Each structure stands twice: as structure tokens, then as C-alpha cells.
Amino acid sequence: ISLKEISDIIAERDVYRIKNKLRECLERASDDVKSALNKYNRITELYIRMSEVADLLGKNDEMHDNNLDIKLVELPIWRVVFTRYESKWNVEEYFTIERRTELYKILDEFDIHPQSSLMAIFHGGYMHQFSKKAEDQKGDLEVLFTVDNVKDCPHTRKFGGFRAVTATHIGHYRGQLKTYHLMEEWAERQQLKISNVSIEEYVNSVTMTKDESQLVTRLYIPLQGSVI
């Protein structure tokens, strides 16, 4: 409560007006607390993610082909804000920057806060992103953030609830080709049938580091029959 408001309350000397004024102050204080809590949660999420990145980078020398941590996981069901259409998706271009900016505009318009790193879904053939053929330079690409406070936004849907083979890649995106091959070989040994769709989670992306060796991407290949 400001000094002026205190002065006004004292000057009014009316119980009901004082009560109403205090209620207004409580409402403003409540909004401030909610805003501070949202800020705290966003900073905490980013801190946890950067701590994970730092830990992974510290272990990078140990994460060579023979002991790459490949496993089968079940993705939880999230609410996501997304866009999906045909666009460029070649690994030699930082195609996610433009699509990320587009998503941020949607988040800002509907006052939604992202809860995750940017994710991309390569529908209809994830290996095309590594091709130099002209016809493979564009594809059906969906980008998304997980969110928790959706307010009448038409660009949201549920995502997840399926199993996928996953591994974490460190380094430039072009190097993911080898990681994908290792994931496919692992799935074959486990007698798992995987789809031709992949999901990439940009845990540490080009928006966070200029050093390509510090890029961290979590890769997922859903099993056949998964509803993506």
C-alpha cells in the first residue's frame, strides 16, 4: 500500500470505504504474487534444463557410439501449443528459429507460458532432413511447446501417450544422422518396430549457444502405430 493510499484511507475514516480500499489492495497483491510465482517457475524450469545441459556436456567424452544411452520410454500426455505445415527442415539451416518466433507470437497473444524446450515433429520421413535432394528440402514439420495455462487458444492440442525409442545427441544437427542409425539398429535388436516419424527436443539450441559442439538434442522415434 502506497503512502498516498494510506493517507486517503485515514482521511476517509469510513469503515466501508476502508474495507473496499483494502480489498482492492489485496487483489493487486494477489496478482503480484501470481506473477512472481510464474516468473519463479519459469526461471526454475530454465535453471533445471541448463543444469541438465551442463551435466551432459561434462559427460560428452563418455557418450561415444558404444555406450550411447538408447532406451524405450513412454512419453506422458501434454497439452501443447503448435503450428504444423510444410516448411524447410534441412539440418544445414537453422530452420527452427523462424518457426520458434512464430510460436512465441502465439504464446504472447494468448498470455501462455511455455513449459519445455522447443520440440519439432518430422512427419513422414525424418531422414529427409539430411538429404541434399531438392525435393527433400521441405517437409511436413510441426513445432510445439508444452504448456499448462491454455486460455481459449485455437493452436493447442494433446500430445504424447505413446512409447518411443530415445537417445540424446550432442553436437551439430548434421551429426544426428549417425545417432538415428544407432537408434534404428538398437530398435531392431530389441525387435521393436519403429515409425518413420521422429520428434526432436532442442534442450540446448542455437538460441542458447553459439558453440555448435554444445548443442543438445533429445531424439525420439515413436513405435509403429503410435498416434502422434
mmCIF file of C-alpha atoms in Angstrom:
data_model
loop_
_atom_site.group_PDB
_atom_site.id
_atom_site.type_symbol
_atom_site.label_atom_id
_atom_site.label_comp_id
_atom_site.label_asym_id
_atom_site.label_seq_id
_atom_site.Cartn_x
_atom_site.Cartn_y
_atom_site.Cartn_z
ATOM 1 C CA ILE A 1 0.000 0.000 0.000
ATOM 2 C CA SER A 2 1.484 3.350 -1.012
ATOM 3 C CA LEU A 3 1.781 6.276 1.371
ATOM 4 C CA LYS A 4 -0.832 8.161 -0.632
ATOM 5 C CA GLU A 5 -3.278 5.261 -0.279
ATOM 6 C CA ILE A 6 -2.660 5.143 3.456
ATOM 7 C CA SER A 7 -3.251 8.890 3.616
ATOM 8 C CA ASP A 8 -6.513 8.524 1.650
ATOM 9 C CA ILE A 9 -7.713 5.720 3.929
ATOM 10 C CA ILE A 10 -7.019 7.777 7.030
ATOM 11 C CA ALA A 11 -8.689 10.838 5.518
ATOM 12 C CA GLU A 12 -11.856 8.932 4.591
ATOM 13 C CA ARG A 13 -12.387 7.492 8.077
ATOM 14 C CA ASP A 14 -15.228 5.355 6.724
ATOM 15 C CA VAL A 15 -15.259 1.661 7.624
ATOM 16 C CA TYR A 16 -16.869 0.508 4.373
ATOM 17 C CA ARG A 17 -14.657 2.626 2.147
ATOM 18 C CA ILE A 18 -11.596 1.468 4.062
ATOM 19 C CA LYS A 19 -12.719 -2.161 3.636
ATOM 20 C CA ASN A 20 -13.202 -1.691 -0.125
ATOM 21 C CA LYS A 21 -9.845 0.032 -0.470
ATOM 22 C CA LEU A 22 -8.114 -2.774 1.386
ATOM 23 C CA ARG A 23 -9.873 -5.345 -0.792
ATOM 24 C CA GLU A 24 -8.522 -3.571 -3.895
ATOM 25 C CA CYS A 25 -5.052 -3.657 -2.365
ATOM 26 C CA LEU A 26 -5.407 -7.378 -1.607
ATOM 27 C CA GLU A 27 -6.430 -8.104 -5.198
ATOM 28 C CA ARG A 28 -3.412 -6.226 -6.534
ATOM 29 C CA ALA A 29 -1.146 -8.021 -4.075
ATOM 30 C CA SER A 30 -2.630 -11.372 -5.147
ATOM 31 C CA ASP A 31 -1.903 -10.572 -8.814
ATOM 32 C CA ASP A 32 1.663 -9.611 -7.879
ATOM 33 C CA VAL A 33 2.151 -12.911 -6.029
ATOM 34 C CA LYS A 34 0.821 -14.912 -9.018
ATOM 35 C CA SER A 35 3.095 -13.018 -11.389
ATOM 36 C CA ALA A 36 6.112 -13.569 -9.140
ATOM 37 C CA LEU A 37 5.300 -17.274 -8.816
ATOM 38 C CA ASN A 38 5.007 -17.666 -12.603
ATOM 39 C CA LYS A 39 8.354 -15.929 -13.024
ATOM 40 C CA TYR A 40 9.910 -18.145 -10.358
ATOM 41 C CA ASN A 41 8.574 -21.295 -12.042
ATOM 42 C CA ARG A 42 9.880 -20.224 -15.466
ATOM 43 C CA ILE A 43 13.335 -19.419 -14.097
ATOM 44 C CA THR A 44 13.378 -22.707 -12.158
ATOM 45 C CA GLU A 45 12.474 -24.697 -15.293
ATOM 46 C CA LEU A 46 15.242 -22.973 -17.262
ATOM 47 C CA TYR A 47 17.760 -23.490 -14.445
ATOM 48 C CA ILE A 48 16.951 -27.212 -14.277
ATOM 49 C CA ARG A 49 17.309 -27.505 -18.049
ATOM 50 C CA MET A 50 20.655 -25.667 -18.102
ATOM 51 C CA SER A 51 21.903 -27.813 -15.204
ATOM 52 C CA GLU A 52 20.992 -30.902 -17.225
ATOM 53 C CA VAL A 53 22.809 -29.488 -20.261
ATOM 54 C CA ALA A 54 25.918 -28.735 -18.210
ATOM 55 C CA ASP A 55 25.885 -32.274 -16.810
ATOM 56 C CA LEU A 56 25.519 -33.807 -20.276
ATOM 57 C CA LEU A 57 28.309 -31.669 -21.708
ATOM 58 C CA GLY A 58 30.527 -32.747 -18.832
ATOM 59 C CA LYS A 59 29.934 -36.386 -19.763
ATOM 60 C CA ASN A 60 30.179 -35.839 -23.525
ATOM 61 C CA ASP A 61 33.535 -37.600 -23.867
ATOM 62 C CA GLU A 62 31.972 -40.744 -22.399
ATOM 63 C CA MET A 63 28.961 -40.694 -24.744
ATOM 64 C CA HIS A 64 30.539 -42.327 -27.785
ATOM 65 C CA ASP A 65 28.858 -44.881 -30.048
ATOM 66 C CA ASN A 66 29.437 -47.937 -27.867
ATOM 67 C CA ASN A 67 27.726 -46.581 -24.769
ATOM 68 C CA LEU A 68 25.179 -44.145 -26.176
ATOM 69 C CA ASP A 69 22.224 -44.309 -23.815
ATOM 70 C CA ILE A 70 19.419 -45.594 -26.040
ATOM 71 C CA LYS A 71 16.217 -46.773 -24.385
ATOM 72 C CA LEU A 72 12.474 -47.193 -24.750
ATOM 73 C CA VAL A 73 10.352 -44.634 -22.903
ATOM 74 C CA GLU A 74 6.708 -43.656 -22.684
ATOM 75 C CA LEU A 75 6.005 -40.012 -23.370
ATOM 76 C CA PRO A 76 3.425 -38.531 -20.997
ATOM 77 C CA ILE A 77 0.384 -36.721 -22.333
ATOM 78 C CA TRP A 78 0.996 -32.982 -22.550
ATOM 79 C CA ARG A 79 -1.041 -30.008 -23.664
ATOM 80 C CA VAL A 80 0.935 -28.229 -26.383
ATOM 81 C CA VAL A 81 0.814 -25.066 -28.444
ATOM 82 C CA PHE A 82 1.793 -25.895 -32.016
ATOM 83 C CA THR A 83 1.927 -24.991 -35.685
ATOM 84 C CA ARG A 84 2.117 -27.551 -38.464
ATOM 85 C CA TYR A 85 2.679 -27.002 -42.170
ATOM 86 C CA GLU A 86 5.205 -27.709 -44.920
ATOM 87 C CA SER A 87 8.398 -25.738 -44.429
ATOM 88 C CA LYS A 88 12.162 -26.031 -44.778
ATOM 89 C CA TRP A 89 13.736 -28.593 -42.485
ATOM 90 C CA ASN A 90 17.277 -29.298 -43.680
ATOM 91 C CA VAL A 91 19.840 -29.773 -40.890
ATOM 92 C CA GLU A 92 22.261 -27.350 -42.522
ATOM 93 C CA GLU A 93 19.830 -24.489 -41.913
ATOM 94 C CA TYR A 94 18.643 -23.295 -38.502
ATOM 95 C CA PHE A 95 15.047 -23.665 -39.629
ATOM 96 C CA THR A 96 13.640 -23.750 -36.106
ATOM 97 C CA ILE A 97 14.458 -20.082 -35.385
ATOM 98 C CA GLU A 98 11.761 -18.766 -37.717
ATOM 99 C CA ARG A 99 9.188 -21.308 -36.526
ATOM 100 C CA ARG A 100 10.066 -20.601 -32.870
ATOM 101 C CA THR A 101 9.426 -16.877 -33.408
ATOM 102 C CA GLU A 102 6.024 -17.706 -34.853
ATOM 103 C CA LEU A 103 5.142 -19.773 -31.777
ATOM 104 C CA TYR A 104 6.288 -17.012 -29.430
ATOM 105 C CA LYS A 105 3.825 -14.634 -31.083
ATOM 106 C CA ILE A 106 1.000 -17.093 -30.355
ATOM 107 C CA LEU A 107 2.141 -17.525 -26.756
ATOM 108 C CA ASP A 108 2.276 -13.771 -26.287
ATOM 109 C CA GLU A 109 -1.132 -13.216 -27.886
ATOM 110 C CA PHE A 110 -2.852 -15.680 -25.536
ATOM 111 C CA ASP A 111 -0.672 -14.983 -22.480
ATOM 112 C CA ILE A 112 0.647 -18.569 -22.367
ATOM 113 C CA HIS A 113 3.959 -19.564 -20.819
ATOM 114 C CA PRO A 114 5.969 -22.463 -22.341
ATOM 115 C CA GLN A 115 6.887 -25.304 -20.000
ATOM 116 C CA SER A 116 9.502 -27.037 -22.139
ATOM 117 C CA SER A 117 12.202 -26.628 -24.726
ATOM 118 C CA LEU A 118 11.084 -26.241 -28.320
ATOM 119 C CA MET A 119 10.153 -29.555 -29.932
ATOM 120 C CA ALA A 120 9.761 -30.478 -33.610
ATOM 121 C CA ILE A 121 7.932 -33.412 -35.170
ATOM 122 C CA PHE A 122 9.168 -34.611 -38.554
ATOM 123 C CA HIS A 123 6.070 -36.156 -40.076
ATOM 124 C CA GLY A 124 6.531 -38.531 -42.978
ATOM 125 C CA GLY A 125 10.235 -39.357 -43.027
ATOM 126 C CA TYR A 126 12.697 -37.846 -40.572
ATOM 127 C CA MET A 127 15.706 -38.921 -42.636
ATOM 128 C CA HIS A 128 14.774 -36.441 -45.387
ATOM 129 C CA GLN A 129 16.215 -33.617 -43.287
ATOM 130 C CA PHE A 130 19.722 -34.972 -44.022
ATOM 131 C CA SER A 131 19.178 -35.230 -47.778
ATOM 132 C CA LYS A 132 20.690 -32.880 -50.356
ATOM 133 C CA LYS A 133 17.964 -33.623 -52.909
ATOM 134 C CA ALA A 134 15.892 -30.605 -53.906
ATOM 135 C CA GLU A 135 12.609 -32.419 -53.246
ATOM 136 C CA ASP A 136 13.684 -33.166 -49.647
ATOM 137 C CA GLN A 137 14.447 -29.594 -48.584
ATOM 138 C CA LYS A 138 10.895 -29.083 -47.327
ATOM 139 C CA GLY A 139 8.562 -31.347 -45.409
ATOM 140 C CA ASP A 140 5.619 -31.695 -43.063
ATOM 141 C CA LEU A 141 7.056 -30.082 -39.936
ATOM 142 C CA GLU A 142 5.239 -29.471 -36.656
ATOM 143 C CA VAL A 143 6.810 -27.366 -33.901
ATOM 144 C CA LEU A 144 5.482 -27.097 -30.365
ATOM 145 C CA PHE A 145 5.936 -26.120 -26.741
ATOM 146 C CA THR A 146 4.308 -27.897 -23.824
ATOM 147 C CA VAL A 147 2.143 -25.502 -21.800
ATOM 148 C CA ASP A 148 -0.047 -25.566 -18.708
ATOM 149 C CA ASN A 149 -2.220 -22.455 -18.728
ATOM 150 C CA VAL A 150 -4.116 -22.547 -22.017
ATOM 151 C CA LYS A 151 -6.772 -19.845 -22.378
ATOM 152 C CA ASP A 152 -9.033 -20.391 -25.386
ATOM 153 C CA CYS A 153 -6.131 -20.745 -27.796
ATOM 154 C CA PRO A 154 -7.032 -22.476 -31.103
ATOM 155 C CA HIS A 155 -3.424 -23.593 -31.623
ATOM 156 C CA THR A 156 -3.408 -26.224 -28.864
ATOM 157 C CA ARG A 157 -3.831 -29.981 -28.728
ATOM 158 C CA LYS A 158 -2.918 -33.006 -26.643
ATOM 159 C CA PHE A 159 0.347 -34.737 -27.461
ATOM 160 C CA GLY A 160 2.029 -37.870 -26.107
ATOM 161 C CA GLY A 161 0.792 -41.070 -24.518
ATOM 162 C CA PHE A 162 2.899 -43.371 -26.684
ATOM 163 C CA ARG A 163 6.208 -45.250 -26.492
ATOM 164 C CA ALA A 164 9.338 -44.203 -28.351
ATOM 165 C CA VAL A 165 12.996 -45.099 -28.717
ATOM 166 C CA THR A 166 15.079 -42.199 -27.414
ATOM 167 C CA ALA A 167 18.682 -41.008 -27.241
ATOM 168 C CA THR A 168 20.434 -37.705 -26.614
ATOM 169 C CA HIS A 169 22.675 -36.190 -29.299
ATOM 170 C CA ILE A 170 25.374 -33.629 -28.509
ATOM 171 C CA GLY A 171 26.802 -31.517 -31.316
ATOM 172 C CA HIS A 172 25.654 -30.108 -34.637
ATOM 173 C CA TYR A 173 22.354 -31.360 -36.012
ATOM 174 C CA ARG A 174 24.011 -32.959 -39.033
ATOM 175 C CA GLY A 175 25.633 -35.467 -36.659
ATOM 176 C CA GLN A 176 22.196 -36.727 -35.674
ATOM 177 C CA LEU A 177 22.156 -38.894 -38.791
ATOM 178 C CA LYS A 178 24.582 -41.312 -37.126
ATOM 179 C CA THR A 179 22.625 -41.202 -33.851
ATOM 180 C CA TYR A 180 19.408 -42.030 -35.700
ATOM 181 C CA HIS A 181 21.118 -45.011 -37.362
ATOM 182 C CA LEU A 182 22.290 -46.263 -33.954
ATOM 183 C CA MET A 183 18.752 -45.887 -32.594
ATOM 184 C CA GLU A 184 17.341 -47.849 -35.540
ATOM 185 C CA GLU A 185 19.906 -50.616 -35.038
ATOM 186 C CA TRP A 186 19.102 -50.765 -31.317
ATOM 187 C CA ALA A 187 15.361 -50.985 -32.028
ATOM 188 C CA GLU A 188 15.963 -53.827 -34.487
ATOM 189 C CA ARG A 189 17.975 -55.773 -31.906
ATOM 190 C CA GLN A 190 15.157 -55.270 -29.419
ATOM 191 C CA GLN A 191 12.662 -56.469 -32.067
ATOM 192 C CA LEU A 192 10.831 -53.156 -31.917
ATOM 193 C CA LYS A 193 9.095 -51.755 -34.998
ATOM 194 C CA ILE A 194 9.551 -48.011 -35.229
ATOM 195 C CA SER A 195 7.722 -45.429 -37.324
ATOM 196 C CA ASN A 196 9.147 -43.019 -39.906
ATOM 197 C CA VAL A 197 8.234 -40.046 -37.704
ATOM 198 C CA SER A 198 10.700 -38.517 -35.271
ATOM 199 C CA ILE A 199 10.493 -35.943 -32.509
ATOM 200 C CA GLU A 200 13.395 -33.676 -31.643
ATOM 201 C CA GLU A 201 13.569 -31.749 -28.375
ATOM 202 C CA TYR A 202 16.066 -28.877 -28.547
ATOM 203 C CA VAL A 203 17.302 -28.942 -24.957
ATOM 204 C CA ASN A 204 20.163 -26.554 -25.762
ATOM 205 C CA SER A 205 19.650 -24.931 -29.140
ATOM 206 C CA VAL A 206 21.206 -22.258 -31.330
ATOM 207 C CA THR A 207 19.212 -19.653 -29.405
ATOM 208 C CA MET A 208 21.156 -20.569 -26.239
ATOM 209 C CA THR A 209 24.695 -21.143 -27.505
ATOM 210 C CA LYS A 210 26.962 -20.099 -30.384
ATOM 211 C CA ASP A 211 29.140 -23.185 -29.903
ATOM 212 C CA GLU A 212 27.826 -25.970 -32.161
ATOM 213 C CA SER A 213 29.593 -28.571 -30.018
ATOM 214 C CA GLN A 214 27.289 -27.590 -27.133
ATOM 215 C CA LEU A 215 24.018 -28.198 -28.955
ATOM 216 C CA VAL A 216 21.974 -30.804 -27.070
ATOM 217 C CA THR A 217 19.036 -32.523 -28.766
ATOM 218 C CA ARG A 218 16.886 -35.320 -27.384
ATOM 219 C CA LEU A 219 15.660 -37.593 -30.185
ATOM 220 C CA TYR A 220 12.560 -39.790 -30.131
ATOM 221 C CA ILE A 221 11.329 -42.332 -32.686
ATOM 222 C CA PRO A 222 7.796 -43.485 -31.808
ATOM 223 C CA LEU A 223 6.870 -47.119 -32.268
ATOM 224 C CA GLN A 224 4.694 -48.091 -35.219
ATOM 225 C CA GLY A 225 1.003 -47.494 -34.580
ATOM 226 C CA SER A 226 1.586 -44.529 -32.269
ATOM 227 C CA VAL A 227 -0.914 -41.697 -32.568
ATOM 228 C CA ILE A 228 1.315 -38.665 -32.925
#
